[in-house]
Short mmCIF file of C-alpha atoms in Angstrom, two decimals:
data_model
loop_
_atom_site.label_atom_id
_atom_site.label_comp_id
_atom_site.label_asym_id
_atom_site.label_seq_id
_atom_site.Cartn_x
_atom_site.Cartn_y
_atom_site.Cartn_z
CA UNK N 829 110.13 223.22 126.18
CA UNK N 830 106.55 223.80 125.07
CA UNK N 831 105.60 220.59 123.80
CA UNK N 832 102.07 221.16 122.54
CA UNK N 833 101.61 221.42 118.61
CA UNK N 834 101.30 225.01 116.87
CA UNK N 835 98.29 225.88 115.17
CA UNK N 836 99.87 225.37 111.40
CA UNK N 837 100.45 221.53 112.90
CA UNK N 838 97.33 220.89 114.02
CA UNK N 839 95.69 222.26 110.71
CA UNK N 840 97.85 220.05 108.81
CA UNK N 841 96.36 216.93 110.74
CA UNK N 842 92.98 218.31 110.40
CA UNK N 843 93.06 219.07 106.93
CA UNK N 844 94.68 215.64 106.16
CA UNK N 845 92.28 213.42 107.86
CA UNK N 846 89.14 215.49 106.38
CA UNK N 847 90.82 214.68 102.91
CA UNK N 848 91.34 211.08 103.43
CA UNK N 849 87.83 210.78 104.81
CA UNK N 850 86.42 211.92 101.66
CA UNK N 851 88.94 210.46 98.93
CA UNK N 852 90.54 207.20 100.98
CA UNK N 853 87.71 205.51 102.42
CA UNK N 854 87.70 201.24 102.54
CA UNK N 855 86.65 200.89 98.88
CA UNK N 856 88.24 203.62 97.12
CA UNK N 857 92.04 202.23 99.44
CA UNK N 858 90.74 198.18 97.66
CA UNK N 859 90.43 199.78 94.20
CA UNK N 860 93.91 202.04 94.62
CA UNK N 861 95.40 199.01 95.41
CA UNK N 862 94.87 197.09 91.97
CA UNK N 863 95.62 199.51 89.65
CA UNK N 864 98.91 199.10 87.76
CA UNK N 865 100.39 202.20 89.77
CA UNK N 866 99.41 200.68 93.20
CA UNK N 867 97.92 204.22 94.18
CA UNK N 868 94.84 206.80 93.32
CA UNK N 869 96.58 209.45 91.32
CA UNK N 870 93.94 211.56 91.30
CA UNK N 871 94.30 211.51 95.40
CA UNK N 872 98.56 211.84 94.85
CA UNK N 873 97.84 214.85 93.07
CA UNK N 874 95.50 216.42 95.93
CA UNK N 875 98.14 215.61 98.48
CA UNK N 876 100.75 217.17 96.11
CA UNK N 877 99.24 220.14 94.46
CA UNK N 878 96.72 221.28 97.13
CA UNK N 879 98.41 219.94 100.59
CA UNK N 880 101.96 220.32 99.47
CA UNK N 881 103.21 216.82 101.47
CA UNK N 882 106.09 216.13 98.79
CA UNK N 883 107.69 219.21 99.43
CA UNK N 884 106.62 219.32 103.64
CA UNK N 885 110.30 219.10 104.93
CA UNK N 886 112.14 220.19 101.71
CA UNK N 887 113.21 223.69 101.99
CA UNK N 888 111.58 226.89 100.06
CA UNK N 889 114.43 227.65 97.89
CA UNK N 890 113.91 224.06 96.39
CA UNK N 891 110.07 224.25 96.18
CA UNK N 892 109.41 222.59 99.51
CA UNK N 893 107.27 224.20 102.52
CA UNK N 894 110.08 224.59 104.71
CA UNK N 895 108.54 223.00 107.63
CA UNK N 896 110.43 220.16 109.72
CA UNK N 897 110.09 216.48 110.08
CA UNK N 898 107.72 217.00 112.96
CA UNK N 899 105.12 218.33 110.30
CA UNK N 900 105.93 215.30 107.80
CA UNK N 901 105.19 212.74 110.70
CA UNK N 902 101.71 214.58 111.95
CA UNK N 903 100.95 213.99 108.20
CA UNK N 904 102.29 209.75 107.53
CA UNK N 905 100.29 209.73 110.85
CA UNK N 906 96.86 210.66 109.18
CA UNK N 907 97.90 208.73 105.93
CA UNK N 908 98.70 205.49 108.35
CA UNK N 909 94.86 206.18 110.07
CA UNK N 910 93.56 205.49 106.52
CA UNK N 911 96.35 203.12 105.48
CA UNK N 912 96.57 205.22 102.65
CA UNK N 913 98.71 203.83 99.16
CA UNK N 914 100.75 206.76 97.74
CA UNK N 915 104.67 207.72 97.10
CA UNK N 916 104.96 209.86 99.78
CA UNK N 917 107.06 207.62 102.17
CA UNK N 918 109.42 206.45 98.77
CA UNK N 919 109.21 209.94 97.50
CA UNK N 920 109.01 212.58 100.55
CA UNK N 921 111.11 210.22 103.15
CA UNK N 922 113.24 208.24 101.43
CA UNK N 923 114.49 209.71 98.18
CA UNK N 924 114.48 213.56 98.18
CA UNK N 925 116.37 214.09 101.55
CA UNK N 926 118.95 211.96 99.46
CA UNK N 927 119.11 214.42 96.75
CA UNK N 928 118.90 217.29 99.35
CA UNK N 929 121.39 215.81 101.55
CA UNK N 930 124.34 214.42 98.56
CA UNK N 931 123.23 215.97 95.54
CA UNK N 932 125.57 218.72 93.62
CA UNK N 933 123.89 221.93 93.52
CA UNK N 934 122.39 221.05 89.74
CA UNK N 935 120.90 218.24 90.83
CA UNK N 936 119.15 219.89 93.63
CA UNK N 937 117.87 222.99 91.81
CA UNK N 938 116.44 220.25 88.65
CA UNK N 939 114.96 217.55 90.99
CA UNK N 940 114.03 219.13 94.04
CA UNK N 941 111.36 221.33 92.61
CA UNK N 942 109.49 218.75 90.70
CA UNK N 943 110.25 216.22 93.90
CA UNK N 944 107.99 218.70 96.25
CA UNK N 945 105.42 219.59 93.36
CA UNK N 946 104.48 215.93 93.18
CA UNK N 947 105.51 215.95 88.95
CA UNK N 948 108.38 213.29 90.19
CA UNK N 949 108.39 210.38 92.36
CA UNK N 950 111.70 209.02 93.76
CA UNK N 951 112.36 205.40 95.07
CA UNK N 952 115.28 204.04 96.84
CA UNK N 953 117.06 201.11 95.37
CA UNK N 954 119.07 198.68 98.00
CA UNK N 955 120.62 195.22 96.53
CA UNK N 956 118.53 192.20 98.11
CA UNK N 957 116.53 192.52 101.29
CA UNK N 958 118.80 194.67 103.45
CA UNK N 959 116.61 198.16 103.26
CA UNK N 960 116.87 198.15 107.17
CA UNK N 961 120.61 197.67 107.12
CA UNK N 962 121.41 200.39 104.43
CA UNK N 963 119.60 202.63 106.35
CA UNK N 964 121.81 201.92 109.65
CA UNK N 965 118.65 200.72 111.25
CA UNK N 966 119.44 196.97 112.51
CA UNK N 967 123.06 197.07 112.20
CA UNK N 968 126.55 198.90 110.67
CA UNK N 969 125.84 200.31 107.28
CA UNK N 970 129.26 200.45 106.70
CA UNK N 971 129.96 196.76 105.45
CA UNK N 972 129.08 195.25 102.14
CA UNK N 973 125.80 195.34 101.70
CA UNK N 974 125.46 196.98 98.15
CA UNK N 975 127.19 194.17 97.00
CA UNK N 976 131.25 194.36 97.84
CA UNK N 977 132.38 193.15 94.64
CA UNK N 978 130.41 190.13 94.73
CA UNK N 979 127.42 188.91 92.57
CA UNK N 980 124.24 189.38 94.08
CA UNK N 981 124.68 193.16 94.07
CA UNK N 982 124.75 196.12 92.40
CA UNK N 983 128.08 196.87 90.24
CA UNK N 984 128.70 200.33 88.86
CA UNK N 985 131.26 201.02 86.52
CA UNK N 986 133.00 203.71 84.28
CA UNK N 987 132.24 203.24 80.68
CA UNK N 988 133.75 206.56 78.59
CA UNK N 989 133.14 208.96 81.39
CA UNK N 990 129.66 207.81 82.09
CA UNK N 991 128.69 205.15 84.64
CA UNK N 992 127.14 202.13 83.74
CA UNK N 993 124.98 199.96 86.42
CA UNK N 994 124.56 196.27 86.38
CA UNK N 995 123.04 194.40 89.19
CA UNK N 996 119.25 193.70 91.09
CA UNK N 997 117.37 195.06 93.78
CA UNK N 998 114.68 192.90 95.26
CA UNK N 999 112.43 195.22 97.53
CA UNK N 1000 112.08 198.32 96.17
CA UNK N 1001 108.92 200.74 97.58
CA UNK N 1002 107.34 202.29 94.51
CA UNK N 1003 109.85 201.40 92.16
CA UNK N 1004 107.44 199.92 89.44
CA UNK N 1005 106.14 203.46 88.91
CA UNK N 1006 108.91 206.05 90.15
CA UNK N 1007 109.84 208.79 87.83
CA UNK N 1008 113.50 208.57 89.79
CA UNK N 1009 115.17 205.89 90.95
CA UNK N 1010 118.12 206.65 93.57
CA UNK N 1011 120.31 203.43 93.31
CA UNK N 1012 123.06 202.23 95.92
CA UNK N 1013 125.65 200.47 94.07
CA UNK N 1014 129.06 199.02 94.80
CA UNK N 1015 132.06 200.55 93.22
CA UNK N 1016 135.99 200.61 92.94
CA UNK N 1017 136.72 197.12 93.19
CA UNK N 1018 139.51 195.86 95.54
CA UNK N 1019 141.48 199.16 95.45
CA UNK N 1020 138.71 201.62 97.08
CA UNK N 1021 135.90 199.81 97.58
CA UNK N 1022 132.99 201.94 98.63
CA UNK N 1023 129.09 202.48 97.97
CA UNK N 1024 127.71 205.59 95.82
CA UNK N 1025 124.42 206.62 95.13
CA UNK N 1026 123.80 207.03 91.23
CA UNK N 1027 120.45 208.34 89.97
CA UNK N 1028 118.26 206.89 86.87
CA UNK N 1029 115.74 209.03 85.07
CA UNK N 1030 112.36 207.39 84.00
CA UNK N 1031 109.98 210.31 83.92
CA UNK N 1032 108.57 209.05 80.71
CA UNK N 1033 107.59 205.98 82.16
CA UNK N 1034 109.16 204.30 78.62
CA UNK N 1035 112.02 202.87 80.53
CA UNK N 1036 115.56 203.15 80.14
CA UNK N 1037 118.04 201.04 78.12
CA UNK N 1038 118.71 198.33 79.98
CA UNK N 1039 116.45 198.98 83.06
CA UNK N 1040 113.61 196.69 83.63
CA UNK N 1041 111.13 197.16 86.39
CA UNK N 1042 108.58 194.69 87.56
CA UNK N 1043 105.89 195.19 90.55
CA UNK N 1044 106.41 191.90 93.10
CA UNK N 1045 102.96 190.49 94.90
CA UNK N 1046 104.09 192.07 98.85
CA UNK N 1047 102.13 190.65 102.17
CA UNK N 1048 101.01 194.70 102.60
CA UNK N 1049 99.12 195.77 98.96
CA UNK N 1050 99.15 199.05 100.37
CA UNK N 1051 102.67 199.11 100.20
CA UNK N 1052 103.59 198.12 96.73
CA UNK N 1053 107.37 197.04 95.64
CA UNK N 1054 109.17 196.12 92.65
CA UNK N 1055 112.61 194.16 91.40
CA UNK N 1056 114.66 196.61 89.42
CA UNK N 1057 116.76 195.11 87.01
CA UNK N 1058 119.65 196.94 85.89
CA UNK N 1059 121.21 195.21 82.73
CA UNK N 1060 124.30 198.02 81.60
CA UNK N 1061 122.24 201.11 82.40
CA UNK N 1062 123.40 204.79 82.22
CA UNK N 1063 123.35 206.43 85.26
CA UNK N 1064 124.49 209.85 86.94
CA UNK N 1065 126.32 209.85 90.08
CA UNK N 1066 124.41 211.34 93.03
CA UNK N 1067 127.37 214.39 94.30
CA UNK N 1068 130.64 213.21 94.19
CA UNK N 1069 132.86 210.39 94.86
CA UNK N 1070 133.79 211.66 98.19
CA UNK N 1071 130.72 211.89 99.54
CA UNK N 1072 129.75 210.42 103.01
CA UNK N 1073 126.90 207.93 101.75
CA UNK N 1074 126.65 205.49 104.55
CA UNK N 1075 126.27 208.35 107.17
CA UNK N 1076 123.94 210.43 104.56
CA UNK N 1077 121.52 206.51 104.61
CA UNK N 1078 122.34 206.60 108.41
CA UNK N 1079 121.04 210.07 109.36
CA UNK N 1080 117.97 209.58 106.50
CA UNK N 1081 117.17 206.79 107.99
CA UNK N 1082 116.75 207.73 111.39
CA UNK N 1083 114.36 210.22 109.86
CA UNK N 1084 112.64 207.80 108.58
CA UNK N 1085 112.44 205.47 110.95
CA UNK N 1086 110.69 208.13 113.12
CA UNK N 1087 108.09 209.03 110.52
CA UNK N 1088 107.07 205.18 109.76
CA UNK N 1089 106.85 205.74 113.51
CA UNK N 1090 104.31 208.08 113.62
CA UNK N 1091 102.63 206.58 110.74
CA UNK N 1092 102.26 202.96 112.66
CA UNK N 1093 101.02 204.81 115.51
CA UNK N 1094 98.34 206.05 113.21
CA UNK N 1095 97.29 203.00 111.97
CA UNK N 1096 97.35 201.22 115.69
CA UNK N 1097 95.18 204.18 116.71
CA UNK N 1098 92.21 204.03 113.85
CA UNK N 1099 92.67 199.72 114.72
CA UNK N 1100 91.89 200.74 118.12
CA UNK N 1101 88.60 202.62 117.54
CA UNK N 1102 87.44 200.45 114.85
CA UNK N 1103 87.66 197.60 117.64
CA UNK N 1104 86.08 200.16 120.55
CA UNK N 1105 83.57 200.54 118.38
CA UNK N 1106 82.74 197.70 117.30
CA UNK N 1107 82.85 196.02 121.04
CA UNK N 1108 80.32 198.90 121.90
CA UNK N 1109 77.37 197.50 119.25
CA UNK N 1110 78.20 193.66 119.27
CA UNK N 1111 75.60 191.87 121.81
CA UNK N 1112 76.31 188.29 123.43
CA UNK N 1113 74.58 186.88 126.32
CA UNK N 1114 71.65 190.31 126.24
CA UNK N 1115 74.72 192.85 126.60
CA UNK N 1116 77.82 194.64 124.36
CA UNK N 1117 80.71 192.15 124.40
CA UNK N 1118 82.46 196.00 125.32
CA UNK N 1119 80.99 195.41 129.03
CA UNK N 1120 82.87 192.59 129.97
CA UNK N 1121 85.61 193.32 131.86
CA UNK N 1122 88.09 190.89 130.70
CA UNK N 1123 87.75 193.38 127.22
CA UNK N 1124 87.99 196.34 128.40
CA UNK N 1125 91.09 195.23 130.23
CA UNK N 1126 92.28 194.24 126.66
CA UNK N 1127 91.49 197.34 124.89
CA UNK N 1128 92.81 199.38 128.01
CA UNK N 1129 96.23 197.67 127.52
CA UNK N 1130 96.48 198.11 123.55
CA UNK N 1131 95.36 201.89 124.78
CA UNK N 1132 98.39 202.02 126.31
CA UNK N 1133 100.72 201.02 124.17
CA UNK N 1134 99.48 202.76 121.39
CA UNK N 1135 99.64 206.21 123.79
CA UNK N 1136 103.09 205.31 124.42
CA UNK N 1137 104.20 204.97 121.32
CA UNK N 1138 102.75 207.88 120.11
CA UNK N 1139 105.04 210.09 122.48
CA UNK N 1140 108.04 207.95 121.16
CA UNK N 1141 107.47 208.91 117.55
CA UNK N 1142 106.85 212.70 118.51
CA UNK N 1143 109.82 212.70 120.29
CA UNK N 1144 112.14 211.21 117.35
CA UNK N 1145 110.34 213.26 115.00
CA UNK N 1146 111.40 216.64 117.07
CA UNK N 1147 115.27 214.79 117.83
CA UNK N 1148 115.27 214.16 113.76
CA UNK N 1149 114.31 217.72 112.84
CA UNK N 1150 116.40 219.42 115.81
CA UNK N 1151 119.44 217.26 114.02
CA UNK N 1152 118.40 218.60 111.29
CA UNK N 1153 118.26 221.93 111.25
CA UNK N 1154 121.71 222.09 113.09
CA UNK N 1155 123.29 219.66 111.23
CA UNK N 1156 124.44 218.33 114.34
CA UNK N 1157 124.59 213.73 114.32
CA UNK N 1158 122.73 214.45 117.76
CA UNK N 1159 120.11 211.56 119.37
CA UNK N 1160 119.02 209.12 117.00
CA UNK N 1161 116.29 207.81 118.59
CA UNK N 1162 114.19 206.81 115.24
CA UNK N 1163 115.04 203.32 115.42
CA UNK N 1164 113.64 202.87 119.11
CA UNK N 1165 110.47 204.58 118.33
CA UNK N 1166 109.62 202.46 115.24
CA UNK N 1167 110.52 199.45 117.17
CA UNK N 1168 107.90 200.41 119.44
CA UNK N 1169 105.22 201.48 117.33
CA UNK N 1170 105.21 198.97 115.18
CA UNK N 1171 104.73 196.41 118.13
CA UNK N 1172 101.93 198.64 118.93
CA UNK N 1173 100.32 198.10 115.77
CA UNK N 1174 101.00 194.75 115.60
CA UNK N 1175 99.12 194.36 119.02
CA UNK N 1176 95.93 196.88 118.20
CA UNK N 1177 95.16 194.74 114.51
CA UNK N 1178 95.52 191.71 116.56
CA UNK N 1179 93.14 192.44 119.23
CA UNK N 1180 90.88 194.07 116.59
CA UNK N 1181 91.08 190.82 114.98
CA UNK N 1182 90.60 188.68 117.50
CA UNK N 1183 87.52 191.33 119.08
CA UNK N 1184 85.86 191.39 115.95
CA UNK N 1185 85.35 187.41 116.00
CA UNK N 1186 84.44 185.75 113.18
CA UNK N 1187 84.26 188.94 110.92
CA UNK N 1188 87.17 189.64 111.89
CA UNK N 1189 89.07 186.92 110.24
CA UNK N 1190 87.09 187.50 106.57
CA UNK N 1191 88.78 188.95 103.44
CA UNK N 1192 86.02 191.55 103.02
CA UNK N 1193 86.86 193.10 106.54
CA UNK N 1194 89.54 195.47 106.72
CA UNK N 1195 91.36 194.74 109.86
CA UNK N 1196 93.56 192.25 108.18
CA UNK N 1197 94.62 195.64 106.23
CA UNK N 1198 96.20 196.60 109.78
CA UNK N 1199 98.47 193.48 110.64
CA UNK N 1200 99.14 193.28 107.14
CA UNK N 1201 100.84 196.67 107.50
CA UNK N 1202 102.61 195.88 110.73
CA UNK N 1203 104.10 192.81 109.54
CA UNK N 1204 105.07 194.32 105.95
CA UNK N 1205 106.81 197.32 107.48
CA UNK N 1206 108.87 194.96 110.09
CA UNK N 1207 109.66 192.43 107.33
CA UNK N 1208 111.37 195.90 105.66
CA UNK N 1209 112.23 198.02 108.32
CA UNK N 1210 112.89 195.60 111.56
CA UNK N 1211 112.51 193.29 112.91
CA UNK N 1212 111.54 194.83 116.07
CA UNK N 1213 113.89 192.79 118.12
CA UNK N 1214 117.07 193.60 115.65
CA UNK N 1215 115.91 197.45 116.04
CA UNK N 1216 116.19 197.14 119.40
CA UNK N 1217 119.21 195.35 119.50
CA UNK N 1218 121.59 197.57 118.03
CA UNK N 1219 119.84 200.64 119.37
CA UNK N 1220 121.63 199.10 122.59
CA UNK N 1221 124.63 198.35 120.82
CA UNK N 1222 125.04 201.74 119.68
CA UNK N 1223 124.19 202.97 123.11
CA UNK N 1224 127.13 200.28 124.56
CA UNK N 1225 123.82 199.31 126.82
CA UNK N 1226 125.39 195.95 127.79
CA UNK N 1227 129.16 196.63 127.78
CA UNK N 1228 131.13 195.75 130.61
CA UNK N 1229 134.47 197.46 132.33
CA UNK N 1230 137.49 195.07 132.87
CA UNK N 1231 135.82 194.73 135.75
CA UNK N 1232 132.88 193.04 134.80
CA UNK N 1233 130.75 195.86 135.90
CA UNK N 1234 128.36 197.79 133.63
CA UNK N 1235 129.37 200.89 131.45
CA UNK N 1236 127.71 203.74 132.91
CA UNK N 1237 125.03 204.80 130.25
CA UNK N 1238 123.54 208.41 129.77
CA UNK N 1239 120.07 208.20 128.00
#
């Protein structure tokens, strides 16, 4: 296997990162930030229109580029270099491969197009906090957590032939400002209890009967969320009522999973330099603090890490595209990779931090952007330990034989 990146890949990263050099730079990402969208939409339509990132993974007879997920995660990895605010990961990771993936014919061939164009934004709405678990990320998505019939969720019902939604959902990425939002909701009752997806059309931004939308203050500003409020609101069901949904959220999420992967590796990797060089210019006792030895044994170690789980996330990025393009429920090794990325990241803004000194700890400095964006993304997508966890119990890592021996485990 040739593992090196084609020349179409690395002029996607090249592209990317001379974009966001020009357009996403520390002040324009602080003024993005506190606008009512929670993004530059003059810099979504440049990644849309010109770049194509929407559409990346989608395929050409919807619109899309018809590239893999490999190509998607060399591109969250120069948007997580910049830390840059946009609907691509709610849009491009999250909500059109759920359309592609369960949607009836239709429904692809309307929302597809405009998904990849950039026209439409998508969001994902999961009841309460348990984005990681609907996704099949920290545990079985198979239980009852879009509600089961109990309050707290989200309740969809059949109202004259048309469903009707009435529920909450807490954490939503981008869903004060998506165009689309794809909802999980619990259905059936007692008899056949079972989650659907249902979709609910905003592009007007007016909002629909019923549906009320409100943008929540998150630890990450980068990564604005809302509570969705749906008070009795028409809906269309995503596909059919047959459709596999939990293992649609499982295999999306593995996707996922890899290219927040590559994007945290991104981020860990611009923390790094920013801290090299800033250890390089900063003088104490007549020499750069970056001479010291006890540093450089610091930086060497976060080095490490961060190289490591860069090869992680490239790796789940090719398993989730080779799954992909087969169709085949192959490795899912998304999980794993996020897991370590994100500790990664966590590790490079903390040493940046902690290198920088006294700057370092200051509002007006960015490397608080960095942690920020490590600890947001575990709060949604992790913990790291609980992603780690079940990615052994899914592998039956620590099962024993009657025995009391270990199970013999292929990686």
């Amino acid at each position: 296997m040739d593992a090196r990146f084609t020349a179409e890949q690395e002029e996607i990263r090249r592209t990317l990162r001379e974009l966001l050099l020009k357009r996403c730079g520390p002040e324009d990402l602080r003024a993005a930030v506190l606008t009512p969208a929670g993004y530059d939409p003059a810099l979504w339509e440049a990644l849309a229109r010109q770049l194509g990132l929407p559409g990346l993974a989608l395929p050409e007879a919807y619109g899309g580029v018809g590239c893999s997920v490999t190509e998607l995660a060399l591109a969250c990895e120069e948007s997580g270099r910049s830390l840059a605010p946009s609907p691509l990961l709610a849009t491009a990771v999250l909500g059109a491969p759920l359309v592609l993936a369960l949607g009836a014919e239709a429904q692809r061939a309307e929302l597809l197009p405009r998904l990849a164009s950039g026209e439409l934004t998508a969001a994902l709405a999961v009841p309460g906090a348990v984005l990681a678990t609907a996704l099949g990320l920290v545990g079985d998505n198979g239980g009852d957590w879009a509600g089961g019939g109990r309050a707290g969720g989200v309740q969809a019902r059949q109202v004259d032939g048309a469903w009707r939604l009435y529920g909450q959902a807490a954490q939503v990425l981008d869903g004060h400002s998506a165009g689309l939002l794809v909802v999980a909701a619990h259905t059936g009752g007692f008899a056949r209890s079972r989650t659907l997806l249902y979709l609910v059309r905003d592009g007007d931004g007016d909002g629909s009967a019923g549906l009320v939308r409100v943008r929540q203050t998150s630890l990450d500003e980068t990564r604005p969320q809302a509570r969705i409020e749906l008070r009795d609101v028409e809906a269309e069901l995503l596909g059919d009522e047959d459709a596999d949904v939990t293992g649609a959220l499982a295999g999306v999420g593995d996707m996922a999973a890899a290219v927040l992967a590559a994007e945290a590796v991104g981020a860990a990797d611009r923390a790094l330099e920013r801290t090299v060089e800033y250890v390089r210019q900063r003088e104490q006792f007549g020499r750069a603090i970056g001479s010291f030895q006890a540093v450089k044994h610091r930086l060497a170690d976060v080095y490490v890490e961060v190289q490591a789980a860069r090869s992680a996330a490239y790796y789940a990025a090719w398993a989730a595209g080779t799954d992909a393009a087969t169709g085949t429920g192959g490795e899912r090794v998304g999980g794993l990779a996020l897991a370590q990325a994100l500790e990664a990241l966590r590790r490079a803004a903390g040493e940046g931090i902690q290198l920088h000194g006294g700057i370092g700890f200051t509002w007006e400095h960015d490397a608080h952007l960095y942690f920020k964006r490590a600890a947001g993304d575990e709060s949604l997508f992790g913990p790291v330990h609980r992603l780690r966890g079940y990615a052994a119990e899914v592998a039956h890592l620590f099962d024993r034989k009657g025995d009391g021996s270990r199970a013999e485990v292929t990686v």
